[in-house]
Coordinates of C-alpha atoms in Angstrom, one line a residue:
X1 CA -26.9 15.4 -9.0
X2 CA -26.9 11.3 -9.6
X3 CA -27.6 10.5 -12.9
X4 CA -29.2 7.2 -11.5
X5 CA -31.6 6.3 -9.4
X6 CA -30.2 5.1 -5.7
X7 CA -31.2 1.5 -5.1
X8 CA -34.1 0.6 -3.0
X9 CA -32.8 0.0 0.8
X10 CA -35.9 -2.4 2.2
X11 CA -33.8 -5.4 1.5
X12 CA -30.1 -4.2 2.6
X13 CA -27.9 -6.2 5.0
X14 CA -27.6 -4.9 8.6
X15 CA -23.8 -3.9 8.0
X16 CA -22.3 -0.9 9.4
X17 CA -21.4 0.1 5.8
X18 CA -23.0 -1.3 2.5
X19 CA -22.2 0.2 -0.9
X20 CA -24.3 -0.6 -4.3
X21 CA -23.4 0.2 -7.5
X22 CA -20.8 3.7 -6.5
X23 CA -20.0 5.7 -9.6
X24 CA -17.8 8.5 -9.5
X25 CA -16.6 10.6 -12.2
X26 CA -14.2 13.9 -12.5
X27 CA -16.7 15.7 -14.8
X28 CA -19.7 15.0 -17.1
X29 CA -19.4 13.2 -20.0
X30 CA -16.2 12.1 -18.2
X31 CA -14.7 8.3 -17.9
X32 CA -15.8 7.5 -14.7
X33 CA -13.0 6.6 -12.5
X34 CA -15.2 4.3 -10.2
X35 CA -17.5 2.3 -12.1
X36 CA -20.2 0.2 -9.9
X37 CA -18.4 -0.8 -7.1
X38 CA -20.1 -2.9 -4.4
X39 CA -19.4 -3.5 -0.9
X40 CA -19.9 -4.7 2.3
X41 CA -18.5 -3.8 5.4
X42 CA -19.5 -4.8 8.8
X43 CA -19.0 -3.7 12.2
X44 CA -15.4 -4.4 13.5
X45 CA -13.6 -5.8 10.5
X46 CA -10.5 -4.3 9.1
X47 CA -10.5 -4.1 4.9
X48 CA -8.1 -3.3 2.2
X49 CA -8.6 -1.5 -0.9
X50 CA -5.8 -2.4 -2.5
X51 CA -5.2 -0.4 -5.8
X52 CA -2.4 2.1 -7.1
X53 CA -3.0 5.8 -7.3
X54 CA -5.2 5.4 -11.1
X55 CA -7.3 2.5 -9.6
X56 CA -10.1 4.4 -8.1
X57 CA -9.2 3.2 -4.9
X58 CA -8.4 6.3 -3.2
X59 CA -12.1 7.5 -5.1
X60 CA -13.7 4.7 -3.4
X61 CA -12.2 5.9 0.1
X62 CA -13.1 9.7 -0.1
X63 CA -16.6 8.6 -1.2
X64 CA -17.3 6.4 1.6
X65 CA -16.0 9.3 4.0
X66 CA -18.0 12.5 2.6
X67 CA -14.8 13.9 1.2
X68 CA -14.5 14.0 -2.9
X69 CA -13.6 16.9 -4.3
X70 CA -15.6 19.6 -5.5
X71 CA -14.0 18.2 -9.4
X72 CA -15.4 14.6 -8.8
X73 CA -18.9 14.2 -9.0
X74 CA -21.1 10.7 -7.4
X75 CA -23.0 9.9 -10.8
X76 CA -24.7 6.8 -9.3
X77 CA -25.0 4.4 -6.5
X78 CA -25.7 4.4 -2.6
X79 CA -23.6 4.7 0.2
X80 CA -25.9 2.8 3.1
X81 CA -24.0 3.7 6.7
X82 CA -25.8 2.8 10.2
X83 CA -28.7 2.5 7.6
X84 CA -28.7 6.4 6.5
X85 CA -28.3 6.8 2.9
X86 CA -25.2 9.6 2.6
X87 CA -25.6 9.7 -1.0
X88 CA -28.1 12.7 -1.4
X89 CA -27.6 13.3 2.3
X90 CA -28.4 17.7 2.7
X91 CA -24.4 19.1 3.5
X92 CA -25.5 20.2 6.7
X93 CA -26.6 16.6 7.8
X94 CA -23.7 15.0 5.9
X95 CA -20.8 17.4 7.8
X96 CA -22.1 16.1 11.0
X97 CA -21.8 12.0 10.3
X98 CA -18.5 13.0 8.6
X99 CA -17.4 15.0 11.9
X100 CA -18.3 12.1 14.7
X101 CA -19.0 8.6 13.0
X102 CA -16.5 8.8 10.0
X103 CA -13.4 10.3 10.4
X104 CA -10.6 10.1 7.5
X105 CA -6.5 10.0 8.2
X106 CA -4.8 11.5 5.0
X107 CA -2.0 10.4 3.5
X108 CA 0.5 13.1 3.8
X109 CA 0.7 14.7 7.2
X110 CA 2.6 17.4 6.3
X111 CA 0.3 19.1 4.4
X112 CA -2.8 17.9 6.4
X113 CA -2.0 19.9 8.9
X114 CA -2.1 24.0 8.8
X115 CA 1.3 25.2 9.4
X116 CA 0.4 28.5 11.0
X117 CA -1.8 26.5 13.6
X118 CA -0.5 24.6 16.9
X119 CA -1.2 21.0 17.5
X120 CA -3.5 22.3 20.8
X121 CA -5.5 24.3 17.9
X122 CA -5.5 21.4 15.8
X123 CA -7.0 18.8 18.5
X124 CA -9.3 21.3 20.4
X125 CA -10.8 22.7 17.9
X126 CA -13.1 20.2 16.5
X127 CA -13.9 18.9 20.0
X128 CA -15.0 22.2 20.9
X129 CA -17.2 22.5 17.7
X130 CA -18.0 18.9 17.1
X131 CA -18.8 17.7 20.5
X132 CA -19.6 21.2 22.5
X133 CA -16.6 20.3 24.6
X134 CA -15.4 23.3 27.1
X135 CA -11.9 24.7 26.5
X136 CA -10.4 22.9 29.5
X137 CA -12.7 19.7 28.4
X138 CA -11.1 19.5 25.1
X139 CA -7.0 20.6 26.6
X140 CA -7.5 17.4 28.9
X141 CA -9.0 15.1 26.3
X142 CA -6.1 16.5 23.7
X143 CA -3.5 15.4 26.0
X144 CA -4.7 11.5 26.8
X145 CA -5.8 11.8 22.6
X146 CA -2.3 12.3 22.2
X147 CA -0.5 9.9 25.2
X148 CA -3.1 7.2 23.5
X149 CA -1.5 7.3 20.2
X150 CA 2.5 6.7 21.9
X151 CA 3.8 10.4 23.2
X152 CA 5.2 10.3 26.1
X153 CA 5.3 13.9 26.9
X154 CA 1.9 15.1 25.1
X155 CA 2.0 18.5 27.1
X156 CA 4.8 19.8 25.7
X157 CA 3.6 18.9 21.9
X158 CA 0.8 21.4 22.3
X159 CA 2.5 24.7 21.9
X160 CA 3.9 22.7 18.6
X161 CA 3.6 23.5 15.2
X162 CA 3.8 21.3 12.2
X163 CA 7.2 22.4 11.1
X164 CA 8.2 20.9 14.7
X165 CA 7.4 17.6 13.5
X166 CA 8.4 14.7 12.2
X167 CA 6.6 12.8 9.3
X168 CA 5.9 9.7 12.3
X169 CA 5.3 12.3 14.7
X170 CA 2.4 14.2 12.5
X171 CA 0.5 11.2 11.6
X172 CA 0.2 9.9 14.7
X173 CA -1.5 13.6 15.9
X174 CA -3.7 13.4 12.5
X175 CA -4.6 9.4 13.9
X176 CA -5.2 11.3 17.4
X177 CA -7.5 13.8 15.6
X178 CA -9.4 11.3 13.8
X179 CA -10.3 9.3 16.7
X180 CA -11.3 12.0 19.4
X181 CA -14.8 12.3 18.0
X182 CA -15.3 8.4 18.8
X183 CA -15.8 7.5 15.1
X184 CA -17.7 4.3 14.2
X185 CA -15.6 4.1 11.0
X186 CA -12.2 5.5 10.4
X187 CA -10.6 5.6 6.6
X188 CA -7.0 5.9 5.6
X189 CA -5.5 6.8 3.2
X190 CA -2.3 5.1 2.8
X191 CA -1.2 6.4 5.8
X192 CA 2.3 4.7 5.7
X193 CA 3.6 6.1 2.4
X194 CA 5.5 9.2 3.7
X195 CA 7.1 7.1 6.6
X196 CA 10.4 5.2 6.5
X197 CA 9.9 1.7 7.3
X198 CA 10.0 1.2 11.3
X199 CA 8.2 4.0 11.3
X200 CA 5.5 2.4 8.8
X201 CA 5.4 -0.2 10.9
X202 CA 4.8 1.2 13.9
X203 CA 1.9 3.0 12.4
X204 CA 0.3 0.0 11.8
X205 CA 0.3 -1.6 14.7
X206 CA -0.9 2.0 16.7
X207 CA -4.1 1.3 14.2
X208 CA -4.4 -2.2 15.4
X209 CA -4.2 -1.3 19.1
X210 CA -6.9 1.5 18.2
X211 CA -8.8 -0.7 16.0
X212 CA -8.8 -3.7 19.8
X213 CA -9.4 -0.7 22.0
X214 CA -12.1 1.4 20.1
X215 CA -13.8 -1.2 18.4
X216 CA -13.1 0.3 15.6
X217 CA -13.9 -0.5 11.5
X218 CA -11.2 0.5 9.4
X219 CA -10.7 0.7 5.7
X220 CA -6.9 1.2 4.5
X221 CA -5.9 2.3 0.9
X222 CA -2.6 1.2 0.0
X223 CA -0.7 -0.1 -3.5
X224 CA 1.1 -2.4 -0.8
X225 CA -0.2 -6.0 -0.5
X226 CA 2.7 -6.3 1.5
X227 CA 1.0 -3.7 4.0
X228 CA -2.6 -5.5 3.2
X229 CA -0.9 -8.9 4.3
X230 CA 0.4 -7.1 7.7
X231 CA -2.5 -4.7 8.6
X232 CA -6.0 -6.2 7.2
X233 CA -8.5 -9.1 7.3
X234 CA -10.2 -8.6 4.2
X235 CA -8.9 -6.9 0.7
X236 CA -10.9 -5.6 -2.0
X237 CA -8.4 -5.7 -5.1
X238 CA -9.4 -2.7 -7.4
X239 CA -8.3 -2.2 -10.8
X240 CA -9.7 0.8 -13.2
X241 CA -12.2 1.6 -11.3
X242 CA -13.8 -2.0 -9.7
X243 CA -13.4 -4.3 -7.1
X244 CA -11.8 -7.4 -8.9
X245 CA -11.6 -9.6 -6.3
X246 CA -12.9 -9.5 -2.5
X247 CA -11.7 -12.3 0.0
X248 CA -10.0 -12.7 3.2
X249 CA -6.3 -12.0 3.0
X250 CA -5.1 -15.3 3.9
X251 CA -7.2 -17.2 0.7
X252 CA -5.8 -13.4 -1.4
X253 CA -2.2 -14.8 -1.0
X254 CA -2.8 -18.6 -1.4
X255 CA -5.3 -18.8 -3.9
X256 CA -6.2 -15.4 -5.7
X257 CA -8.6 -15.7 -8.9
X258 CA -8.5 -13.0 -10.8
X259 CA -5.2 -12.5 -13.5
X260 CA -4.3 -8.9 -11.5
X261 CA -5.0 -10.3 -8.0
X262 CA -2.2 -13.4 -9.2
X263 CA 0.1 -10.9 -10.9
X264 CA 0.3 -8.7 -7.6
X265 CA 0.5 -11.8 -4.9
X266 CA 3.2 -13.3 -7.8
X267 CA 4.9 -10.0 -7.6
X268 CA 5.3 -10.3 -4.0
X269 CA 6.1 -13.2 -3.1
X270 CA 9.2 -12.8 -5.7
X271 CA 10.6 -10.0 -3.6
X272 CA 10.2 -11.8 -0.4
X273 CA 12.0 -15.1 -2.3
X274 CA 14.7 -12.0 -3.2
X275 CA 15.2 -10.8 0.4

């Protein structure tokens, strides 16, 4: 239960996602690890939170998908999406924007993914629950799901399980999952850090070409501006718990304002001056 009241919604913008005030804490009484965080997202745009794992960041991210855990608690705010308030929203209600309009890519594949079930299970499954799909609906859409995201022989990857996998090779089924229910907004959570660096790479540009396709709105967690500067247009910088500084990226690394912005653009451009 908030211990605020939400914000009145008469007078919010039209964006596909606008966030007032979001306050999120592990327990009562608790230091709140996101503390009034605002902002706006609209239709199409790729953002970066950029933050490291005790910024809130990742907070922010499972918030705006549905997904904190049952130890985090919302303790204030509004989460405005498509113009439904999904702070409050009943579970039931809530499950069902969380299974078609907002899907979330985690940011370890290996244990995403249940080793005792195959990749067919993995893909079917929530097409045949989620959007009433019939078992040969849901084989055929798994196998262009899974040709759309760079396998060149998605047939035999079905009878797969994780342990079959590769770290590249199970994100880019948990990517395929994420998009097969034609979700408005897709969140990841710094879905690079497992992968070597080609591989990291490649990644991004596979959300790119999804993001063109799709017409997809993405929001990427990472501690890399590095990553920020190769995969986003916008970055919200967070630091304990709030959004520092929000600007493109190109005006983030040429003229950031706030002292943790500089330090991290300074940081970076000293081990590109070192390569």
């Amino acid at each position: 239960m908030l211990d605020e009241p939400r914000p009145s919604t008469w007078f919010r913008s039209s964006a596909l996602l606008d966030v007032r005030g979001l306050r999120v804490s592990p327990s009562a009484g608790a230091l709140e690890v996101v503390r009034g965080v605002t902002l706006t997202i609209t239709q199409g745009e790729i953002v970066g939170l950029l933050g490291d794992s005790d910024s809130g960041a990742r907070e922010i991210a499972l918030a705006l998908s549905g997904l904190l855990t049952s130890t985090d608690r919302l303790t204030g705010g509004s989460i405005l999406f498509t113009g439904i308030e999904l702070v409050g929203l009943p579970e039931r209600r809530l499950a069902r924007v969380r299974g078609t309009d907002i899907s979330f890519v985690p940011r370890d594949p290996a244990r995403s993914l249940d080793a005792t079930l195959t990749i067919a299970h993995h893909l079917q499954t929530p097409l045949r629950r989620t959007m009433g799909f019939s078992r040969r609906a849901s084989s055929s859409l798994s196998l262009e799901l899974l040709a759309r995201v760079g396998f060149t022989d998605p047939r035999a990857l079905l009878d797969l399980y994780p342990a079959d996998l590769t770290p590249f090779m199970a994100q880019r089924v948990l990517i395929a999952g994420a998009i097969s229910c034609d979700p408005l907004l897709v969140v990841a959570d710094n879905p690079t850090s497992s992968l070597r660096p080609n591989d990291a790479h490649a990644v991004v540009d596979l959300l790119h070409d999804l993001h063109q396709e799709l017409a997809l709105t993405l929001v990427i967690v990472t501690d890399s501006l590095s990553m920020v500067a190769q995969s986003c247009r916008q970055v919200a910088v967070v630091e304990r718990g709030m959004i520092v500084e929000h600007a493109s990226v190109a005006e983030l690394l040429h003229s950031p304002q706030h002292e943790h912005s500089q330090r991290l653009v300074a940081a970076r451009n000293a081990d590109l001056a070192a390569e």
